[in-house]
Amino acid sequence: MFTAERVADKKDWIKGETGDWEVIIGLEVHAQVASKSKLFSSSSTAYGSEPNSQVSLVDAGMPGMLPVVNEFCVEQAVKTGLGLNAKINLFSRFDRKNYFYVDLPQGYQISQFEFPVVGEGEIDILPIDADGNVGDEVAVGIERLHLEQDAGKSVHDLSPDETYVDLNRCGVALMEIVSKPDMRSPEEASAYVEKLRGIVRALGTCDGDMEKGNLRADVNVSVRKPGGELGTRCEIKNVNSMRFIRQAINYEARRHIEIIEAGGTIDQETRLFDSIKGETRTMRSKEDAHDYRYFPDPDLLPLKLEQSFVDRIKSELPEMPDARKARFMTEYGLPEYDARILTADATKADFYEAVAKGRDAKIASNWTMVELFGALNKADLELEESPVSADMLGGLLDRIADDTISGKIAKQVFERMFNGEGSADEIIEAQGLKQVTDMGAIETMVQMVIDDNPDQAAAAKENPKLIGFFVGQVMKASQGKANPQAVNKVLREKLGL
C-alpha cells in the first residue's frame, strides 16, 4: 500500500482558487537492458535495423514456441538492484499479463507481478530549479524492479488508412523500476530520472538513451491539499525527456486542480503527453491488476538465485556516482557543483579524469565543463561525438601550463581544435601562436608603449589602475602573444608601481 507522508516544501505548493495544493508523483521507469539478445530469445537487439528483421518465432508468438530466460539479462537486473541499494529476491517468478495490442503477437506480456527479482531500495536526489538553485536532498524509495519483455512498435504515420507493425523491439528485455510516490515537484521527478540514468550508465546495465526510447518514464500524478488525503492518480505514458517530464507534470497537476475546484472528479486513466501542444490527453481508462488476469507463466520455471551469484555481482560493481562525486571532491579538491556535474554521467566522469591526470584539477574541470561542454551543447553533439578527445584537451592544458600560449590564445586554439584543424601543438605551430616569454623582447615592447604614452605613464604613479591600459597596449602590440604575467612585472618595474 502506497503512502505519502512527506509534505512538499511551501515553495512547491501550487496556488488554486480554493487555496494551496501539492502534487504527488511516482514514476515507473522502463530501462532497456544492455544486452545483445532479447529476454526470451536469441534475436538481436541492435538499434536501427530494417523493420521485422530481428524477430524469432518466439518473438512472433508462433504456437508451440517456448521462451528461454536470458541469464545475462537477469544478471543485469540484479546488478541494477544492487546499484539502487535494493533487496535482491533470491526467488522470483515470471507471469503473463494479458492484454491485446496489434504489436503484441502473443496476446500477453511476460512480466513479473507478485514476485519481482528486486525488492525495496532507496536513492537520494538533489532537485535543481530552472534558475540552477539546488534544493534539499530528498530520499526517494524504490518499490521494486522487475523484468519484462517489451512490445513491438505500431507506426501510424506511413499511411492515412493503415497501421504498420515492426516487431524488432518485441521481446527486448526491460527493467521496470517503480518508485514510491515520494516526489513533490517536477524538478524532483526529473532529478530522480537523471539520477537513475546516471546509475544504470555507471553500471553498464542500460545505455540510458532517452531519444531512442531506451529509457522512458510512466509518470503517475495526483494532487491533494498539503498533507491531506491522496487524490486519484493519472498515469502519463512513455515520456522520454527530462524537460517533457517536467512539462507533463505541471500541466497534469493544474488540470487536476481545475477539475476538482470546479466541482468535478478525476477519472483514473492513462494519458499521453503531446510535446508540441504541451498538454496531456486521454489514452484509455486505467486498468487495475485484476484487469490483466495475471497468472504464473506455465512455460517458465521460477528464478531461484544462489546468494553466491548475487555476492559475485556485488563484488564486481563499479564505483557509483555518489561515491565518485565524494572522491572528486576529496581527491581533486573540486567544489560540490563541479563534482556533481562531472559525475552525473559515467562518460563525463571518465573523460574528466583522463584530462585531469597529472594536471591542475580545477583548470581541467573548468575547461571540460565550460569550454568543451559548452561547445558540444552549441553543436548539439554528445560527448561521445566530441571532435576534441580527452588527450587533445589535456595537451592544450599542457601548453597553457608551460607558458607556450596564454589562456586567451588557448581559447582560439580550442576553437580550431573543435573545428577539426588538429591537435594543440599542430595548431600553435601552424598559426605561429607561441607566447612571447623572452624578457628582452617584452621589455622592448613595454618601453615602446610607455614612450608612446608619456602622459598616462606619469599619471600611473597616482592612479595604479592605469596599468591595465598599458597591459592592453602591450598585448595588442604583441598580437596577444606576450606573457601577461611577464608584461605586468616589467610594467610595474618601469612605471615604478
mmCIF file with all atom_site columns, C-alpha atoms in Angstrom, residues 217-338:
data_model
loop_
_atom_site.group_PDB
_atom_site.id
_atom_site.type_symbol
_atom_site.label_atom_id
_atom_site.label_alt_id
_atom_site.label_comp_id
_atom_site.label_asym_id
_atom_site.label_entity_id
_atom_site.label_seq_id
_atom_site.pdbx_PDB_ins_code
_atom_site.Cartn_x
_atom_site.Cartn_y
_atom_site.Cartn_z
_atom_site.occupancy
_atom_site.B_iso_or_equiv
_atom_site.pdbx_formal_charge
_atom_site.auth_seq_id
_atom_site.auth_comp_id
_atom_site.auth_asym_id
_atom_site.auth_atom_id
_atom_site.pdbx_PDB_model_num
ATOM 1   C CA . ALA A 1 217 ? 9.086   7.019   -17.827 1.00 0.00 ? 217 ALA A CA 1
ATOM 2   C CA . ASP A 1 218 ? 5.437   6.493   -16.996 1.00 0.00 ? 218 ASP A CA 1
ATOM 3   C CA . VAL A 1 219 ? 4.588   9.414   -14.715 1.00 0.00 ? 219 VAL A CA 1
ATOM 4   C CA . ASN A 1 220 ? 1.868   8.996   -12.068 1.00 0.00 ? 220 ASN A CA 1
ATOM 5   C CA . VAL A 1 221 ? 0.396   12.305  -10.930 1.00 0.00 ? 221 VAL A CA 1
ATOM 6   C CA . SER A 1 222 ? -2.211  13.212  -8.319  1.00 0.00 ? 222 SER A CA 1
ATOM 7   C CA . VAL A 1 223 ? -2.892  16.294  -6.208  1.00 0.00 ? 223 VAL A CA 1
ATOM 8   C CA . ARG A 1 224 ? -4.079  16.906  -2.670  1.00 0.00 ? 224 ARG A CA 1
ATOM 9   C CA . LYS A 1 225 ? -4.359  19.665  -0.123  1.00 0.00 ? 225 LYS A CA 1
ATOM 10  C CA . PRO A 1 226 ? -0.956  19.871  1.652   1.00 0.00 ? 226 PRO A CA 1
ATOM 11  C CA . GLY A 1 227 ? -0.708  16.852  3.927   1.00 0.00 ? 227 GLY A CA 1
ATOM 12  C CA . GLY A 1 228 ? -4.233  15.705  3.112   1.00 0.00 ? 228 GLY A CA 1
ATOM 13  C CA . GLU A 1 229 ? -5.782  12.564  1.642   1.00 0.00 ? 229 GLU A CA 1
ATOM 14  C CA . LEU A 1 230 ? -4.265  11.203  -1.552  1.00 0.00 ? 230 LEU A CA 1
ATOM 15  C CA . GLY A 1 231 ? -6.153  12.087  -4.700  1.00 0.00 ? 231 GLY A CA 1
ATOM 16  C CA . THR A 1 232 ? -6.958  9.944   -7.734  1.00 0.00 ? 232 THR A CA 1
ATOM 17  C CA . ARG A 1 233 ? -3.885  9.491   -9.902  1.00 0.00 ? 233 ARG A CA 1
ATOM 18  C CA . CYS A 1 234 ? -3.461  9.527   -13.637 1.00 0.00 ? 234 CYS A CA 1
ATOM 19  C CA . GLU A 1 235 ? -0.605  7.869   -15.482 1.00 0.00 ? 235 GLU A CA 1
ATOM 20  C CA . ILE A 1 236 ? 1.196   9.664   -18.327 1.00 0.00 ? 236 ILE A CA 1
ATOM 21  C CA . LYS A 1 237 ? 2.783   7.037   -20.589 1.00 0.00 ? 237 LYS A CA 1
ATOM 22  C CA . ASN A 1 238 ? 6.203   6.897   -22.213 1.00 0.00 ? 238 ASN A CA 1
ATOM 23  C CA . VAL A 1 239 ? 7.652   10.329  -21.503 1.00 0.00 ? 239 VAL A CA 1
ATOM 24  C CA . ASN A 1 240 ? 11.152  10.375  -22.951 1.00 0.00 ? 240 ASN A CA 1
ATOM 25  C CA . SER A 1 241 ? 12.950  13.537  -21.844 1.00 0.00 ? 241 SER A CA 1
ATOM 26  C CA . MET A 1 242 ? 13.593  15.408  -18.592 1.00 0.00 ? 242 MET A CA 1
ATOM 27  C CA . ARG A 1 243 ? 12.009  18.554  -19.993 1.00 0.00 ? 243 ARG A CA 1
ATOM 28  C CA . PHE A 1 244 ? 8.882   16.703  -21.112 1.00 0.00 ? 244 PHE A CA 1
ATOM 29  C CA . ILE A 1 245 ? 8.597   15.049  -17.681 1.00 0.00 ? 245 ILE A CA 1
ATOM 30  C CA . ARG A 1 246 ? 8.534   18.475  -16.022 1.00 0.00 ? 246 ARG A CA 1
ATOM 31  C CA . GLN A 1 247 ? 6.097   19.909  -18.560 1.00 0.00 ? 247 GLN A CA 1
ATOM 32  C CA . ALA A 1 248 ? 3.744   16.920  -18.328 1.00 0.00 ? 248 ALA A CA 1
ATOM 33  C CA . ILE A 1 249 ? 3.630   17.083  -14.508 1.00 0.00 ? 249 ILE A CA 1
ATOM 34  C CA . ASN A 1 250 ? 2.993   20.837  -14.490 1.00 0.00 ? 250 ASN A CA 1
ATOM 35  C CA . TYR A 1 251 ? 0.141   20.518  -16.976 1.00 0.00 ? 251 TYR A CA 1
ATOM 36  C CA . GLU A 1 252 ? -1.426  17.454  -15.380 1.00 0.00 ? 252 GLU A CA 1
ATOM 37  C CA . ALA A 1 253 ? -1.316  18.833  -11.818 1.00 0.00 ? 253 ALA A CA 1
ATOM 38  C CA . ARG A 1 254 ? -3.013  22.050  -12.871 1.00 0.00 ? 254 ARG A CA 1
ATOM 39  C CA . ARG A 1 255 ? -5.603  20.083  -14.879 1.00 0.00 ? 255 ARG A CA 1
ATOM 40  C CA . HIS A 1 256 ? -6.485  18.085  -11.749 1.00 0.00 ? 256 HIS A CA 1
ATOM 41  C CA . ILE A 1 257 ? -6.754  21.213  -9.610  1.00 0.00 ? 257 ILE A CA 1
ATOM 42  C CA . GLU A 1 258 ? -9.017  22.999  -12.097 1.00 0.00 ? 258 GLU A CA 1
ATOM 43  C CA . ILE A 1 259 ? -11.362 19.988  -12.351 1.00 0.00 ? 259 ILE A CA 1
ATOM 44  C CA . ILE A 1 260 ? -11.581 19.462  -8.570  1.00 0.00 ? 260 ILE A CA 1
ATOM 45  C CA . GLU A 1 261 ? -12.074 23.160  -7.799  1.00 0.00 ? 261 GLU A CA 1
ATOM 46  C CA . ALA A 1 262 ? -14.878 23.278  -10.401 1.00 0.00 ? 262 ALA A CA 1
ATOM 47  C CA . GLY A 1 263 ? -16.671 20.506  -8.513  1.00 0.00 ? 263 GLY A CA 1
ATOM 48  C CA . GLY A 1 264 ? -15.637 17.636  -10.783 1.00 0.00 ? 264 GLY A CA 1
ATOM 49  C CA . THR A 1 265 ? -13.828 14.394  -10.072 1.00 0.00 ? 265 THR A CA 1
ATOM 50  C CA . ILE A 1 266 ? -10.651 12.917  -11.533 1.00 0.00 ? 266 ILE A CA 1
ATOM 51  C CA . ASP A 1 267 ? -11.056 9.738   -13.562 1.00 0.00 ? 267 ASP A CA 1
ATOM 52  C CA . GLN A 1 268 ? -8.258  7.241   -13.073 1.00 0.00 ? 268 GLN A CA 1
ATOM 53  C CA . GLU A 1 269 ? -6.866  6.887   -16.578 1.00 0.00 ? 269 GLU A CA 1
ATOM 54  C CA . THR A 1 270 ? -3.807  6.537   -18.748 1.00 0.00 ? 270 THR A CA 1
ATOM 55  C CA . ARG A 1 271 ? -2.835  9.649   -20.713 1.00 0.00 ? 271 ARG A CA 1
ATOM 56  C CA . LEU A 1 272 ? -0.319  10.650  -23.375 1.00 0.00 ? 272 LEU A CA 1
ATOM 57  C CA . PHE A 1 273 ? 1.785   13.821  -23.382 1.00 0.00 ? 273 PHE A CA 1
ATOM 58  C CA . ASP A 1 274 ? 1.697   15.931  -26.535 1.00 0.00 ? 274 ASP A CA 1
ATOM 59  C CA . SER A 1 275 ? 5.112   17.632  -26.531 1.00 0.00 ? 275 SER A CA 1
ATOM 60  C CA . ILE A 1 276 ? 4.100   20.049  -29.303 1.00 0.00 ? 276 ILE A CA 1
ATOM 61  C CA . LYS A 1 277 ? 0.990   21.368  -27.541 1.00 0.00 ? 277 LYS A CA 1
ATOM 62  C CA . GLY A 1 278 ? 2.492   20.884  -24.074 1.00 0.00 ? 278 GLY A CA 1
ATOM 63  C CA . GLU A 1 279 ? -0.580  19.077  -22.791 1.00 0.00 ? 279 GLU A CA 1
ATOM 64  C CA . THR A 1 280 ? -1.800  15.595  -21.903 1.00 0.00 ? 280 THR A CA 1
ATOM 65  C CA . ARG A 1 281 ? -4.750  13.785  -23.472 1.00 0.00 ? 281 ARG A CA 1
ATOM 66  C CA . THR A 1 282 ? -6.746  10.664  -22.679 1.00 0.00 ? 282 THR A CA 1
ATOM 67  C CA . MET A 1 283 ? -5.397  7.366   -23.980 1.00 0.00 ? 283 MET A CA 1
ATOM 68  C CA . ARG A 1 284 ? -7.530  4.801   -22.137 1.00 0.00 ? 284 ARG A CA 1
ATOM 69  C CA . SER A 1 285 ? -9.138  4.153   -18.761 1.00 0.00 ? 285 SER A CA 1
ATOM 70  C CA . LYS A 1 286 ? -6.591  2.939   -16.242 1.00 0.00 ? 286 LYS A CA 1
ATOM 71  C CA . GLU A 1 287 ? -6.525  -0.792  -15.752 1.00 0.00 ? 287 GLU A CA 1
ATOM 72  C CA . ASP A 1 288 ? -6.018  -2.412  -12.363 1.00 0.00 ? 288 ASP A CA 1
ATOM 73  C CA . ALA A 1 289 ? -4.047  -5.593  -11.776 1.00 0.00 ? 289 ALA A CA 1
ATOM 74  C CA . HIS A 1 290 ? -7.133  -7.810  -11.932 1.00 0.00 ? 290 HIS A CA 1
ATOM 75  C CA . ASP A 1 291 ? -7.912  -6.476  -15.431 1.00 0.00 ? 291 ASP A CA 1
ATOM 76  C CA . TYR A 1 292 ? -4.738  -8.076  -16.756 1.00 0.00 ? 292 TYR A CA 1
ATOM 77  C CA . ARG A 1 293 ? -5.615  -11.544 -15.405 1.00 0.00 ? 293 ARG A CA 1
ATOM 78  C CA . TYR A 1 294 ? -2.083  -12.219 -14.214 1.00 0.00 ? 294 TYR A CA 1
ATOM 79  C CA . PHE A 1 295 ? -1.079  -15.843 -13.730 1.00 0.00 ? 295 PHE A CA 1
ATOM 80  C CA . PRO A 1 296 ? 2.281   -17.656 -13.495 1.00 0.00 ? 296 PRO A CA 1
ATOM 81  C CA . ASP A 1 297 ? 3.747   -18.315 -16.935 1.00 0.00 ? 297 ASP A CA 1
ATOM 82  C CA . PRO A 1 298 ? 3.444   -22.094 -17.427 1.00 0.00 ? 298 PRO A CA 1
ATOM 83  C CA . ASP A 1 299 ? 6.404   -22.173 -19.845 1.00 0.00 ? 299 ASP A CA 1
ATOM 84  C CA . LEU A 1 300 ? 8.914   -20.648 -17.402 1.00 0.00 ? 300 LEU A CA 1
ATOM 85  C CA . LEU A 1 301 ? 10.182  -22.051 -14.132 1.00 0.00 ? 301 LEU A CA 1
ATOM 86  C CA . PRO A 1 302 ? 10.612  -19.650 -11.189 1.00 0.00 ? 302 PRO A CA 1
ATOM 87  C CA . LEU A 1 303 ? 14.011  -17.972 -10.877 1.00 0.00 ? 303 LEU A CA 1
ATOM 88  C CA . LYS A 1 304 ? 15.960  -19.288 -7.898  1.00 0.00 ? 304 LYS A CA 1
ATOM 89  C CA . LEU A 1 305 ? 19.209  -17.394 -7.423  1.00 0.00 ? 305 LEU A CA 1
ATOM 90  C CA . GLU A 1 306 ? 22.124  -18.508 -5.282  1.00 0.00 ? 306 GLU A CA 1
ATOM 91  C CA . GLN A 1 307 ? 23.446  -15.980 -2.776  1.00 0.00 ? 307 GLN A CA 1
ATOM 92  C CA . SER A 1 308 ? 26.911  -16.609 -4.198  1.00 0.00 ? 308 SER A CA 1
ATOM 93  C CA . PHE A 1 309 ? 25.626  -15.392 -7.593  1.00 0.00 ? 309 PHE A CA 1
ATOM 94  C CA . VAL A 1 310 ? 24.455  -12.120 -6.018  1.00 0.00 ? 310 VAL A CA 1
ATOM 95  C CA . ASP A 1 311 ? 27.658  -11.757 -3.970  1.00 0.00 ? 311 ASP A CA 1
ATOM 96  C CA . ARG A 1 312 ? 29.811  -12.169 -7.065  1.00 0.00 ? 312 ARG A CA 1
ATOM 97  C CA . ILE A 1 313 ? 27.903  -9.441  -8.896  1.00 0.00 ? 313 ILE A CA 1
ATOM 98  C CA . LYS A 1 314 ? 28.148  -7.169  -5.856  1.00 0.00 ? 314 LYS A CA 1
ATOM 99  C CA . SER A 1 315 ? 31.906  -7.677  -5.616  1.00 0.00 ? 315 SER A CA 1
ATOM 100 C CA . GLU A 1 316 ? 32.304  -6.594  -9.255  1.00 0.00 ? 316 GLU A CA 1
ATOM 101 C CA . LEU A 1 317 ? 30.231  -3.392  -9.055  1.00 0.00 ? 317 LEU A CA 1
ATOM 102 C CA . PRO A 1 318 ? 31.977  -0.294  -10.430 1.00 0.00 ? 318 PRO A CA 1
ATOM 103 C CA . GLU A 1 319 ? 32.291  2.966   -8.499  1.00 0.00 ? 319 GLU A CA 1
ATOM 104 C CA . MET A 1 320 ? 28.832  4.508   -8.203  1.00 0.00 ? 320 MET A CA 1
ATOM 105 C CA . PRO A 1 321 ? 28.042  8.176   -8.966  1.00 0.00 ? 321 PRO A CA 1
ATOM 106 C CA . ASP A 1 322 ? 27.664  9.274   -5.313  1.00 0.00 ? 322 ASP A CA 1
ATOM 107 C CA . ALA A 1 323 ? 30.940  7.633   -4.306  1.00 0.00 ? 323 ALA A CA 1
ATOM 108 C CA . ARG A 1 324 ? 32.699  9.088   -7.339  1.00 0.00 ? 324 ARG A CA 1
ATOM 109 C CA . LYS A 1 325 ? 31.357  12.546  -6.550  1.00 0.00 ? 325 LYS A CA 1
ATOM 110 C CA . ALA A 1 326 ? 32.728  12.325  -2.991  1.00 0.00 ? 326 ALA A CA 1
ATOM 111 C CA . ARG A 1 327 ? 36.097  11.169  -4.336  1.00 0.00 ? 327 ARG A CA 1
ATOM 112 C CA . PHE A 1 328 ? 36.279  14.006  -6.853  1.00 0.00 ? 328 PHE A CA 1
ATOM 113 C CA . MET A 1 329 ? 35.738  16.486  -4.020  1.00 0.00 ? 329 MET A CA 1
ATOM 114 C CA . THR A 1 330 ? 38.438  14.973  -1.796  1.00 0.00 ? 330 THR A CA 1
ATOM 115 C CA . GLU A 1 331 ? 40.987  13.703  -4.327  1.00 0.00 ? 331 GLU A CA 1
ATOM 116 C CA . TYR A 1 332 ? 40.756  16.586  -6.805  1.00 0.00 ? 332 TYR A CA 1
ATOM 117 C CA . GLY A 1 333 ? 39.557  19.308  -4.437  1.00 0.00 ? 333 GLY A CA 1
ATOM 118 C CA . LEU A 1 334 ? 36.592  20.151  -6.685  1.00 0.00 ? 334 LEU A CA 1
ATOM 119 C CA . PRO A 1 335 ? 33.638  22.159  -5.381  1.00 0.00 ? 335 PRO A CA 1
ATOM 120 C CA . GLU A 1 336 ? 30.350  20.321  -4.991  1.00 0.00 ? 336 GLU A CA 1
ATOM 121 C CA . TYR A 1 337 ? 28.894  21.833  -8.174  1.00 0.00 ? 337 TYR A CA 1
ATOM 122 C CA . ASP A 1 338 ? 31.766  20.680  -10.389 1.00 0.00 ? 338 ASP A CA 1
#
